[in-house]
Short mmCIF file of C-alpha atoms and ligand atoms in Angstrom, two decimals:
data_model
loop_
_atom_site.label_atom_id
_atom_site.label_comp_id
_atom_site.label_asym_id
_atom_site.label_seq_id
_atom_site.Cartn_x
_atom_site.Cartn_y
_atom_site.Cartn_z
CA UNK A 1 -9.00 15.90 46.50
CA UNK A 2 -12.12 13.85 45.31
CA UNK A 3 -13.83 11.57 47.98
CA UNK A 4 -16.46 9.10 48.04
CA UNK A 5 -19.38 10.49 50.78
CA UNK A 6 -21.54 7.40 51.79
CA UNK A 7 -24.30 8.19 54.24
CA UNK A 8 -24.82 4.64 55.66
CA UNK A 9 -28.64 3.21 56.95
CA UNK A 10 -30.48 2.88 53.65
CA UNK A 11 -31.02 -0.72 52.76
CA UNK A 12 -30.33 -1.41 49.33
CA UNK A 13 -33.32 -2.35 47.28
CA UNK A 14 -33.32 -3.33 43.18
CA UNK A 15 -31.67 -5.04 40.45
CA UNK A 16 -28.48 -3.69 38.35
CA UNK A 17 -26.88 -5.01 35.45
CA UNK A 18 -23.46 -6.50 36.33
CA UNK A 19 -20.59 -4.76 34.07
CA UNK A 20 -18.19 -7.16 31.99
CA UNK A 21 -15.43 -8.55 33.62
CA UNK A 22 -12.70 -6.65 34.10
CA UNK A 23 -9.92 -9.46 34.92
CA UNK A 24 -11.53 -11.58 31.83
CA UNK A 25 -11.15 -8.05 29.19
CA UNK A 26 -7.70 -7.97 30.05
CA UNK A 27 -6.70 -11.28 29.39
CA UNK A 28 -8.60 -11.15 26.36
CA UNK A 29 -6.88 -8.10 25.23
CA UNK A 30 -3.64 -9.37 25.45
CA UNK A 31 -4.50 -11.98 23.66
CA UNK A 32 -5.74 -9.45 20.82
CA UNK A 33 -2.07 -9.20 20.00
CA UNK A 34 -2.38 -13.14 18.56
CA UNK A 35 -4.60 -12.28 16.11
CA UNK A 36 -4.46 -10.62 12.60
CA UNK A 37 -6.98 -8.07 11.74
CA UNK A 38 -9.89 -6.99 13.36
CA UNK A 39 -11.13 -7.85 16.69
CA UNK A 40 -14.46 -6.01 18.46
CA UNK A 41 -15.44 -6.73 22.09
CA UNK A 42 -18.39 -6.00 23.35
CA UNK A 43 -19.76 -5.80 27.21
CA UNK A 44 -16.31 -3.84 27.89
CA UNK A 45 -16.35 -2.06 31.12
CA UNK A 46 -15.56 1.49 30.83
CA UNK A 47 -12.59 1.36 33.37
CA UNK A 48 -9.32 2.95 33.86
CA UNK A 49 -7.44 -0.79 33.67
CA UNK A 50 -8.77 -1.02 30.34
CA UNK A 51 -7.93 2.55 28.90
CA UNK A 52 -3.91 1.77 30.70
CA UNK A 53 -3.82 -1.37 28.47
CA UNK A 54 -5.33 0.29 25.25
CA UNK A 55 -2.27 2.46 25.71
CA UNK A 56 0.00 -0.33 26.03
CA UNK A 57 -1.74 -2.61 22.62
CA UNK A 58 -0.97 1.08 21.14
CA UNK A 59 2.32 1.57 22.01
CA UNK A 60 2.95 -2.07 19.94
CA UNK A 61 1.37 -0.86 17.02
CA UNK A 62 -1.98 -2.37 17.62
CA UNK A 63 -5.11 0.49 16.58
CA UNK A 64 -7.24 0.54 19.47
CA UNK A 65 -10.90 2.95 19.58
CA UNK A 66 -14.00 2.71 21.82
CA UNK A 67 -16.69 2.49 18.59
CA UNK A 68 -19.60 2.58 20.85
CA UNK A 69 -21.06 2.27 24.56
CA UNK A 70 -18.53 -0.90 26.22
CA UNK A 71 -17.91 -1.47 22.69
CA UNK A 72 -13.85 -1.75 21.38
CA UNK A 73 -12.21 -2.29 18.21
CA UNK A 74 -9.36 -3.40 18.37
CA UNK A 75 -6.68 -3.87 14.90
CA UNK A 76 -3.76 -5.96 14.28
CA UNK A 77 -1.97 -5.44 11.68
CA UNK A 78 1.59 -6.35 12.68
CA UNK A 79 3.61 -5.19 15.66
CA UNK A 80 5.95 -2.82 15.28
CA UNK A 81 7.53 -2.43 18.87
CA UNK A 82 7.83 -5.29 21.59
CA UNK A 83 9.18 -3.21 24.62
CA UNK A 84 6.30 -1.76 26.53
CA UNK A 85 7.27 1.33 28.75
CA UNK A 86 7.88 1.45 32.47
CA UNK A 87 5.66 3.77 32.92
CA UNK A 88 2.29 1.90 31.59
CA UNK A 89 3.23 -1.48 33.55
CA UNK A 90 3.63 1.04 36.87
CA UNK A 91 0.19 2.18 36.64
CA UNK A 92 -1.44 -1.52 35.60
CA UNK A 93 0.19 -4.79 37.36
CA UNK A 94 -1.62 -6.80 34.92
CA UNK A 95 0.27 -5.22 31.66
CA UNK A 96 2.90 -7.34 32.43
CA UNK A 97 0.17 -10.39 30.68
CA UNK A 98 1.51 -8.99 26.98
CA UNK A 99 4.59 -11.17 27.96
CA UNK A 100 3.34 -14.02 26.63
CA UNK A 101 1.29 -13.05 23.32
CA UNK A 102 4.22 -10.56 22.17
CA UNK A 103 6.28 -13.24 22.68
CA UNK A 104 4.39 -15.91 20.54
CA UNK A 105 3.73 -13.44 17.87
CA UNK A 106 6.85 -10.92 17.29
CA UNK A 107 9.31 -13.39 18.96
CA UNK A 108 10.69 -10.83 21.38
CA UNK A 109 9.17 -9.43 24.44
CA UNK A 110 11.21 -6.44 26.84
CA UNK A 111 8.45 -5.89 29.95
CA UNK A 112 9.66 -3.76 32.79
CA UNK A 113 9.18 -5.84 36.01
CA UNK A 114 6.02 -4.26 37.68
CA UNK A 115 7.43 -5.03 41.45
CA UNK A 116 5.31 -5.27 44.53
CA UNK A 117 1.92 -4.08 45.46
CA UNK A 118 -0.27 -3.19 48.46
CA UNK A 119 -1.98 -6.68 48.46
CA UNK A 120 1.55 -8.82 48.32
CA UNK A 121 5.04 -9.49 47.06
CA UNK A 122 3.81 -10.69 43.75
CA UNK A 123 5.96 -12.57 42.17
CA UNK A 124 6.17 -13.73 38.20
CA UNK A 125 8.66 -16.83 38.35
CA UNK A 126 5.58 -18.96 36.77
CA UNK A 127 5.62 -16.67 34.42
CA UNK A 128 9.05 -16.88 33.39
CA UNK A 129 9.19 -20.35 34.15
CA UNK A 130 6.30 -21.12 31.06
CA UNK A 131 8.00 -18.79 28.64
CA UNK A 132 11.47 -20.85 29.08
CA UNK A 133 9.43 -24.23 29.24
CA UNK A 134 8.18 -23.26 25.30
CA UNK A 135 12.01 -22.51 24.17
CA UNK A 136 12.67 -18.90 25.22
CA UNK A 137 15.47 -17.63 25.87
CA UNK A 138 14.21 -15.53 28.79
CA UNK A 139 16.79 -12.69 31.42
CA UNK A 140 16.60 -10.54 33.40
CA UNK A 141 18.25 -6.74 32.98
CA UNK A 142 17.79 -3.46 34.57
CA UNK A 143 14.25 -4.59 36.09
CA UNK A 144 13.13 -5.40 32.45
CA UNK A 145 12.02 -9.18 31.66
CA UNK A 146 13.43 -9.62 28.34
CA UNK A 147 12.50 -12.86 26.66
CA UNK A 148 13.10 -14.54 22.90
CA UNK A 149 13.03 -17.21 20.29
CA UNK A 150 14.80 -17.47 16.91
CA UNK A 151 11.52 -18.40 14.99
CA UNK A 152 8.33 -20.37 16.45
CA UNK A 153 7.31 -21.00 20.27
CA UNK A 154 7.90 -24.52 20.45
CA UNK A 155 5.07 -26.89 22.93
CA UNK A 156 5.73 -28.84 26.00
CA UNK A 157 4.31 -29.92 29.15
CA UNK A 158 4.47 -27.96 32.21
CA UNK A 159 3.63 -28.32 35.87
CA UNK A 160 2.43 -23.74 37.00
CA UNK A 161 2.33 -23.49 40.81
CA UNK A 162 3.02 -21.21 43.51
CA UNK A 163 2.83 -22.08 47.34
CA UNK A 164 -0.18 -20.30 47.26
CA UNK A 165 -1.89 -22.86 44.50
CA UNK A 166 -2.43 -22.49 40.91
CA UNK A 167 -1.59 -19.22 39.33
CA UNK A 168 -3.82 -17.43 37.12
CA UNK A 169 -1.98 -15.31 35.39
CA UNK A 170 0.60 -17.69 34.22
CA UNK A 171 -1.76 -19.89 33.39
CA UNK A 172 -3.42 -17.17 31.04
CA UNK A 173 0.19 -16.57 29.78
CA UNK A 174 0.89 -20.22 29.07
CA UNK A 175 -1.97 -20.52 27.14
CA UNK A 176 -1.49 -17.62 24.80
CA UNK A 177 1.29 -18.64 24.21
CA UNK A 178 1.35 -22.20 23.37
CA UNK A 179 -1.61 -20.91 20.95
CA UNK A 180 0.76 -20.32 18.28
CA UNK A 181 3.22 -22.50 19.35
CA UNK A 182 4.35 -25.65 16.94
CA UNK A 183 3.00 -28.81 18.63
CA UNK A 184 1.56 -29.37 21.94
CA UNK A 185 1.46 -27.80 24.93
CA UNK A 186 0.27 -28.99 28.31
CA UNK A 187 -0.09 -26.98 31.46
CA UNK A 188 -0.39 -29.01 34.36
CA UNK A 189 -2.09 -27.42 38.06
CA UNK A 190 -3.79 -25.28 35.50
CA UNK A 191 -5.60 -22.19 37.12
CA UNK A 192 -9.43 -23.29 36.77
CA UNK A 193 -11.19 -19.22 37.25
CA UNK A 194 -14.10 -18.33 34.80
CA UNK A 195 -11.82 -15.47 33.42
CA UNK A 196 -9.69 -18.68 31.73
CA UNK A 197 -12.14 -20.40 30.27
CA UNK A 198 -13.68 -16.77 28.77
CA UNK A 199 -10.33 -16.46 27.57
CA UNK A 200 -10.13 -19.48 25.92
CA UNK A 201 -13.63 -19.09 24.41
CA UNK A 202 -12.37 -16.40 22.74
CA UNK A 203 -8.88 -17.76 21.30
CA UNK A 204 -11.08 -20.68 19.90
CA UNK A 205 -13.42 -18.50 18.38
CA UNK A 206 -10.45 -17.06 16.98
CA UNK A 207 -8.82 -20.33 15.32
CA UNK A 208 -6.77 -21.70 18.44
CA UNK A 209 -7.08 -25.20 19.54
CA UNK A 210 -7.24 -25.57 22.84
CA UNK A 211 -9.26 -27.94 25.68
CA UNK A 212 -9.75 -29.22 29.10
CA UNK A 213 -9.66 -25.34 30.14
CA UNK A 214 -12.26 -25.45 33.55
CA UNK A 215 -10.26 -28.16 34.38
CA UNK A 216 -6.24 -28.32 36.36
CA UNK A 217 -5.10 -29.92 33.19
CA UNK A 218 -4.89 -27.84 29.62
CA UNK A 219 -4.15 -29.32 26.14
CA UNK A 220 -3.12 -27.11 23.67
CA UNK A 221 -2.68 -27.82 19.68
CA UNK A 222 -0.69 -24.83 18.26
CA UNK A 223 -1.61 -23.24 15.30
CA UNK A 224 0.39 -21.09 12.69
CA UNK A 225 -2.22 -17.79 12.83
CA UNK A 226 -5.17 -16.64 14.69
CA UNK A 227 -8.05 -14.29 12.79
CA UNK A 228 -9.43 -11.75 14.72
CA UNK A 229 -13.13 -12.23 15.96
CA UNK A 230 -16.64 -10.06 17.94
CA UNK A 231 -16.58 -11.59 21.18
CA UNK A 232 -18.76 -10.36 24.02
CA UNK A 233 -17.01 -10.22 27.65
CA UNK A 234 -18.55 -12.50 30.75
CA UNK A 235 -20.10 -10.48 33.55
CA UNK A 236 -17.72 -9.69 36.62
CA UNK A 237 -18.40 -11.97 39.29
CA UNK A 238 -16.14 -9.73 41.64
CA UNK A 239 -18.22 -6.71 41.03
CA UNK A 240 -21.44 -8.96 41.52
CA UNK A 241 -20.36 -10.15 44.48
CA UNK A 242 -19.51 -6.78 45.88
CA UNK A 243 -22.96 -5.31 45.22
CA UNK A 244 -24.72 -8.19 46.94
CA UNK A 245 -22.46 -8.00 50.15
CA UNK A 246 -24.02 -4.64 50.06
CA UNK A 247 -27.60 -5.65 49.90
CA UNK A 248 -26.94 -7.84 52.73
CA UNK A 249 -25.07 -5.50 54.91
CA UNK A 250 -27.76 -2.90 54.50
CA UNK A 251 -30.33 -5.49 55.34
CA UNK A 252 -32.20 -5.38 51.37
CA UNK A 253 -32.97 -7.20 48.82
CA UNK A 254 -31.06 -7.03 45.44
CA UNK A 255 -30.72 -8.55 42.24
CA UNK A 256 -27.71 -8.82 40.13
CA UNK A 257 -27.92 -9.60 36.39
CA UNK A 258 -25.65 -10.27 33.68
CA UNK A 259 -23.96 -12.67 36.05
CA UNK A 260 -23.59 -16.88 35.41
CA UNK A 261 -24.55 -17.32 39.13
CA UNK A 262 -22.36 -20.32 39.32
CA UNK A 263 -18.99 -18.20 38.75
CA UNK A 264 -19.62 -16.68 42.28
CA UNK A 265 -18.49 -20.32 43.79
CA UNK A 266 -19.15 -19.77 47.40
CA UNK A 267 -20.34 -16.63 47.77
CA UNK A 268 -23.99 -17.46 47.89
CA UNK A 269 -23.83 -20.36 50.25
CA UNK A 270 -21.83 -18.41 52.72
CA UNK A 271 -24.85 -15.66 52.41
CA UNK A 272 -27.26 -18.44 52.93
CA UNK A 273 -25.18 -19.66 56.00
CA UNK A 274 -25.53 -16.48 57.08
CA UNK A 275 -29.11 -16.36 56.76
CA UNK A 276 -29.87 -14.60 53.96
CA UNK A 277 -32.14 -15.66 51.26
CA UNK A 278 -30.70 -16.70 47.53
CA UNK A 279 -32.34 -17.15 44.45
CA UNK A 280 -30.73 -18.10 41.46
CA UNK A 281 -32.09 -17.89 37.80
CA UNK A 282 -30.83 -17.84 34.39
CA UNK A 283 -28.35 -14.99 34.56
CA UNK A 284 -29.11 -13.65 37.51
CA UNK A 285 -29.11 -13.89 41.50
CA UNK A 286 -30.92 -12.02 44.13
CA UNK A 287 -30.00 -12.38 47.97
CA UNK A 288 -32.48 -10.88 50.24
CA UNK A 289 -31.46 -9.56 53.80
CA UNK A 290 -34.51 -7.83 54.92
CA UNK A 291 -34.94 -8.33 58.89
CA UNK A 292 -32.53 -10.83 59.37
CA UNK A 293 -30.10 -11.40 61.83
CA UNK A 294 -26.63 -12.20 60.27
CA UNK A 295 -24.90 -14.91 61.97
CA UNK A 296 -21.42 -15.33 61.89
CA UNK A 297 -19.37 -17.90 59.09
CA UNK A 298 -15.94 -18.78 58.40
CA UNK A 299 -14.36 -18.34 55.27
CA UNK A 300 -11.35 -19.64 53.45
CA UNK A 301 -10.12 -17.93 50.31
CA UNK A 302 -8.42 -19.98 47.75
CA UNK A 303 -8.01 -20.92 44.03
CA UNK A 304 -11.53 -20.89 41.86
CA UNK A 305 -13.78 -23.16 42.81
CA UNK A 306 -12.76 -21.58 46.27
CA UNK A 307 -13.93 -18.51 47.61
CA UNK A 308 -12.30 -16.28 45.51
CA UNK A 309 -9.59 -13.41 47.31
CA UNK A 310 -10.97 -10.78 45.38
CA UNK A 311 -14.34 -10.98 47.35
CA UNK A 312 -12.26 -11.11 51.06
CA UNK A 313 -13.00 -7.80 51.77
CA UNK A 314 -16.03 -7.01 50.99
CA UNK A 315 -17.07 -10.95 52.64
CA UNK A 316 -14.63 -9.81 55.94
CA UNK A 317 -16.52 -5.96 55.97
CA UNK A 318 -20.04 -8.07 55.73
CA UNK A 319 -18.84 -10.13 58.90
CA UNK A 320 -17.74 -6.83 60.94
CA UNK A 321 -21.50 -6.27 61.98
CA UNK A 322 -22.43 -10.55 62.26
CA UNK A 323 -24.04 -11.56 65.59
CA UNK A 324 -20.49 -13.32 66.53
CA UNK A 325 -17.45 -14.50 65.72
CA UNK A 326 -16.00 -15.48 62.42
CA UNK A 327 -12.63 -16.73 60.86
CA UNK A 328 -11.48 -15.50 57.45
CA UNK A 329 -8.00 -17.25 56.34
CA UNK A 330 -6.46 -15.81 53.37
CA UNK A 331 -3.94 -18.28 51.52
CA UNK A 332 -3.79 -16.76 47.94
CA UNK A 333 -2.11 -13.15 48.99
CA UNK A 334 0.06 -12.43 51.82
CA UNK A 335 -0.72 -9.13 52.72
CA UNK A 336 -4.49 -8.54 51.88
CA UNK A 337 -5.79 -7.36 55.23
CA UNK A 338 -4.14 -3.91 55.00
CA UNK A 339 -8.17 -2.51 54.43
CA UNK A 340 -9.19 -3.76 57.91
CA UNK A 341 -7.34 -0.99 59.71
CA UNK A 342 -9.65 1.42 57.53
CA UNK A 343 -12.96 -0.87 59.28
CA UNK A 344 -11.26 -0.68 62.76
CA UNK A 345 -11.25 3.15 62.59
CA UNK A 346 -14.62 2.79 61.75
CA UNK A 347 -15.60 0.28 65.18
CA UNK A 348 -15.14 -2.55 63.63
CA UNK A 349 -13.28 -5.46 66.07
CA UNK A 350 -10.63 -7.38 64.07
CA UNK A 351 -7.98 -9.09 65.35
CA UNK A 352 -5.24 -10.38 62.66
CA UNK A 353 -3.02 -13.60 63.17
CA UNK A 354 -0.82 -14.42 60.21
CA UNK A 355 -3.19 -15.60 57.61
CA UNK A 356 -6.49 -15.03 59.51
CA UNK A 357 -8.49 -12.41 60.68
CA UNK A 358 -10.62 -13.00 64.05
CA UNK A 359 -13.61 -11.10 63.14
CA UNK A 360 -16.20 -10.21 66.74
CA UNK A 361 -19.03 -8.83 65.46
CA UNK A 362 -20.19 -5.52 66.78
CA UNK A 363 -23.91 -3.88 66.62
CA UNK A 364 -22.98 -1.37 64.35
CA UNK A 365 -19.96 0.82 62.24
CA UNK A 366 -19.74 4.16 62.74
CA UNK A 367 -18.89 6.48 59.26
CA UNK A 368 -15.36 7.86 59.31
CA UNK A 369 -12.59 9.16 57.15
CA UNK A 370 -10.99 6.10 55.30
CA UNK A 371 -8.65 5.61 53.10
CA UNK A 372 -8.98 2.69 50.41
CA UNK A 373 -5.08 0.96 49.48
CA UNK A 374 -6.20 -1.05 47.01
CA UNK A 375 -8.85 -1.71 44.18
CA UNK A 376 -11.00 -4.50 45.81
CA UNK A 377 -10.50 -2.00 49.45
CA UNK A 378 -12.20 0.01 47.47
CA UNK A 379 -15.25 -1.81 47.25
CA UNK A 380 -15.26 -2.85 50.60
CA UNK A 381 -15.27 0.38 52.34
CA UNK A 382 -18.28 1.43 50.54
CA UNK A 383 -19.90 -1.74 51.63
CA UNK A 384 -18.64 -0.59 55.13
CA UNK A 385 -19.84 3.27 54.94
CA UNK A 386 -23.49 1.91 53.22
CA UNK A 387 -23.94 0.41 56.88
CA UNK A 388 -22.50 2.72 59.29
CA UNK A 389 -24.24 5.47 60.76
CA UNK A 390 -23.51 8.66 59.73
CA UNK A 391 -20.99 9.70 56.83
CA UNK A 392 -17.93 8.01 55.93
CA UNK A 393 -15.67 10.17 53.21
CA UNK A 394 -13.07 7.70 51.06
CA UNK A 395 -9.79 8.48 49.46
CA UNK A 396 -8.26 6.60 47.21
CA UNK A 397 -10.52 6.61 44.33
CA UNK A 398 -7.97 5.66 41.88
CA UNK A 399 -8.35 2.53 42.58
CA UNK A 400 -12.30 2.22 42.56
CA UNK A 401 -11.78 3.30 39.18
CA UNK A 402 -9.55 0.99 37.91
CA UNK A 403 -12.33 -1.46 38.52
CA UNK A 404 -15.95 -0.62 38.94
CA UNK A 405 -17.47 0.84 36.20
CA UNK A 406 -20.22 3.55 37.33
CA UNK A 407 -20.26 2.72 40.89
CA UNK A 408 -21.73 5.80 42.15
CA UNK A 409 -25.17 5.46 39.21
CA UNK A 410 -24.91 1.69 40.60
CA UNK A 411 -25.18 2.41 44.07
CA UNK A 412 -28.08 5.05 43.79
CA UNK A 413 -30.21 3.16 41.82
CA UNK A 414 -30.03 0.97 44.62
CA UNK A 415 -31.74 3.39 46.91
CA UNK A 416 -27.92 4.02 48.09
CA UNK A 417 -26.50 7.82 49.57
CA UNK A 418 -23.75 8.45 47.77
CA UNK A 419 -21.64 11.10 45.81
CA UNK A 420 -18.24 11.95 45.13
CA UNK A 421 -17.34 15.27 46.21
CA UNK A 422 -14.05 17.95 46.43
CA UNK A 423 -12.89 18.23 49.68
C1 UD1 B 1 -5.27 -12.53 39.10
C2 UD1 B 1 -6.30 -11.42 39.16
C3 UD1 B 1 -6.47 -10.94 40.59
C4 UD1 B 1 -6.80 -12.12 41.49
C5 UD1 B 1 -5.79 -13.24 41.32
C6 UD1 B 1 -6.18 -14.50 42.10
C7 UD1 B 1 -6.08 -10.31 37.02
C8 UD1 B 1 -5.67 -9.08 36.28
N1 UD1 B 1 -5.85 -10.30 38.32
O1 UD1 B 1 -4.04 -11.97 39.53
O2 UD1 B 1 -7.52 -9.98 40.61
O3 UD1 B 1 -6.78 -11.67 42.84
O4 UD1 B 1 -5.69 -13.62 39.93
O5 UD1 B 1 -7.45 -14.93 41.74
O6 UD1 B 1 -6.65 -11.22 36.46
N2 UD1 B 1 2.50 -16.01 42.17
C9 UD1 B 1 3.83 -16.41 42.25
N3 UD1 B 1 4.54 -16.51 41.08
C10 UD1 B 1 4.00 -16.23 39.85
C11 UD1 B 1 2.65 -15.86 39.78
C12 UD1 B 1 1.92 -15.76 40.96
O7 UD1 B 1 4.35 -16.65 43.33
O8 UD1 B 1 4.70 -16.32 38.85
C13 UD1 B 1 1.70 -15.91 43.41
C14 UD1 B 1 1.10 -14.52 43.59
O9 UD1 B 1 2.01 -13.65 44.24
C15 UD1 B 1 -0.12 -14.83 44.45
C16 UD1 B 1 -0.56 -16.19 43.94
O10 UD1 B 1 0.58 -16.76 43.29
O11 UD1 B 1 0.27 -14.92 45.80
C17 UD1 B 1 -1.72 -16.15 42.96
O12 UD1 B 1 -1.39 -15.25 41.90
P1 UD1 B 1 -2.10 -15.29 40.49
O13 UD1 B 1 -3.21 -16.30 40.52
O14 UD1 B 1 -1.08 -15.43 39.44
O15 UD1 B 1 -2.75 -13.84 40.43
P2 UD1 B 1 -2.68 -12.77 39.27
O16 UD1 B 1 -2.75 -13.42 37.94
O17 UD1 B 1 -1.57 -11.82 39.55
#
């Protein structure tokens, strides 16, 4: 089996390049199936999420080729098949997102349900519930969504909303697919993360009209075709985020590039509350740790501009070794603390209660064998094992792969101990 080894103690020191965003690609790439011809995206992170859905634009009759470093080309010239294969949406939650562009552009869509996950039940009602709002005809058989329209999507106004807030993947579907729709759609509680509006960006580029996107309220004009276009991904702000958690739980000083600063939404205030230092320039941020205490914060996840859930763990890991006590309430998933078992086995003191974890800072984390559940786990354990003395070893590196691109390069550049080894 092939573990992460993290020997913990070195603080972190230098700048890396964030990679591009791996929630924003995907959307994007579904969204490749709206346009004719050739499309070529550049700042691609080399990732295993991204090779799953190449496979899946394949198996529709889409031509899909890395053509050079984080470089993809990507050609439409019709689709040939609109039932994706079980097997595909098993390995990748988020292949379920052709939905809505096969829909729109082949007028039939068969998508195997992908079921639950490690982090929560995850539902796609809002999903469902846009498709039928635009004139599908939309059931449900042998854990297949199959959904389909006798000609063109047709627009209308929609209200997308969970208990848990706004939903970003039906958001993203609702917008493909009103694209091509005839008339005007409008999406109502619309999901306001950066990975929408880089979405967007790139649909208009490609001959869609659509504004407001940034904001809860979306106004699309459909239009009959969309060209293919060279679009160059955002920088992941989840990735960011996770390497700067690092450099503060390690007590250094590093610099994250590539990055619109402002997509991290509370991230660097938190680390300021904390006590770190933050600067901020152009496309880049640098938080600086050195010989400071960490004092305790509480933090809230919730829909972008809130602290986003992707971040919790590696945010919750940085608060395992804060001089106190803090409160971290999760209210977009309903089973994300799964990871802080891992941290508890490595000294950490976390109580949970329903929706929060009680975090009591302790003096330090001791390395350990861990296991990670889940992609953003992933992250956070390293953050863990960077500070803890001695080694920690992690399974699970699936997961880290479907998501970080180069992590262990990264990480040593950084002045970090780490390898994956056979064990
Ligand atoms: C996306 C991101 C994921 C991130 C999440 C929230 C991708 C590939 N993944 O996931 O990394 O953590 O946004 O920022 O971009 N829900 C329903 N019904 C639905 C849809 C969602 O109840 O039809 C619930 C979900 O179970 C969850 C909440 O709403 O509890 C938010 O989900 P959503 O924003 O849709 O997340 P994803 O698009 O799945």
């Amino acid at each position: 089996m092939e573990l992460l080894r993290v020997k913990g103690g070195q603080p972190l020191h230098g700048e890396i390049q964030a990679s591009g965003s791996k929630n924003s690609v995907l959307a994007i790439m579904c969204a490749v199936l709206l346009c004719d011809g050739e499309t070529i995206l550049e700042n691609v992170p080399e990732l295993s999420d991204v090779n799953t859905l190449m496979q899946i634009l394949e198996e529709t009759g889409l031509k899909c080729e890395w053509i050079a470093k984080n470089t993809v080309r990507i050609q439409n010239d019709g689709i040939t098949n609109s039932e994706v294969s079980e097997e595909l949406v098993r390995k990748m939650r988020a292949s379920f997102s052709v939905l809505g562009p096969l829909l729109a552009k082949s007028g039939k869509s068969v998508i195997p349900l992908p079921g639950g996950c490690v982090i929560g039940a995850r539902p796609v009602d809002q999903h469902l519930k846009a498709m039928r709002a635009l004139g599908a005809h939309v059931t449900m058989t042998d854990g297949a969504v199959s959904a389909e329209i006798n000609g063109r999507l047709k627009g209308a106004a929609m209200f997308l909303g969970t208990r848990y807030g706004a939903t970003v993947g039906a958001t993203n579907a609702a917008i493909s697919a009103g694209a091509l729709a005839s008339g005007t759609t409008i999406i109502y509680n619309a999901a306001r993360e950066p990975e929408i509006v880089d979405l967007v960006m790139f649909l208009n580029k490609a001959g869609a009209r659509i504004r407001g996107v940034g904001t809860d309220i979306i106004t699309i004009e459909g239009v009959e075709s969309l060209k293919g276009v060279r679009y160059s991904v955002m920088g992941d702000r989840i990735e960011s985020g996770t390497y700067l958690c690092a450099g503060v739980i390690t007590r250094g000083k590093v610099t994250v590039s590539n990055i619109a600063p402002q997509t991290l939404a509370g991230l660097p205030s938190l680390l300021f509350d904390m006590g770190c230092g933050i600067t901020m320039e152009g496309d880049s941020i640098t938080v600086d740790a050195s010989n400071r205490e960490l004092r305790p914060t509480n933090v809230i996840t919730f829909a972008y501009p809130g602290f986003a859930t992707d971040l919790q763990p590696a945010m919750l890991t940085l608060l395992t070794v804060a001089n106190g006590i803090s409160y971290v309430k999760e209210t977009v998933f309903d089973a994300r603390f799964g990871f802080t078992q891992e941290l508890t086995r490595m000294g950490a003191d976390i109580k949970i209660s329903g929706d929060t974890a009680i975090v009591n800072g302790v003096d330090a984390l001791t390395g350990a064998r861990v296991v990670a559940s889940d992609l953003r786990a992933a992250g956070a354990l390293i953050v863990a094992g960077l500070a803890a003395k001695g080694s920690t070893n992690i399974e699970g590196l699936q997961y880290l792969d479907r998501g970080y691109e180069n992590p262990v390069e990264k990480f040593k550049s950084l002045g970090a101990h780490i390898e994956r080894v056979q064990s």
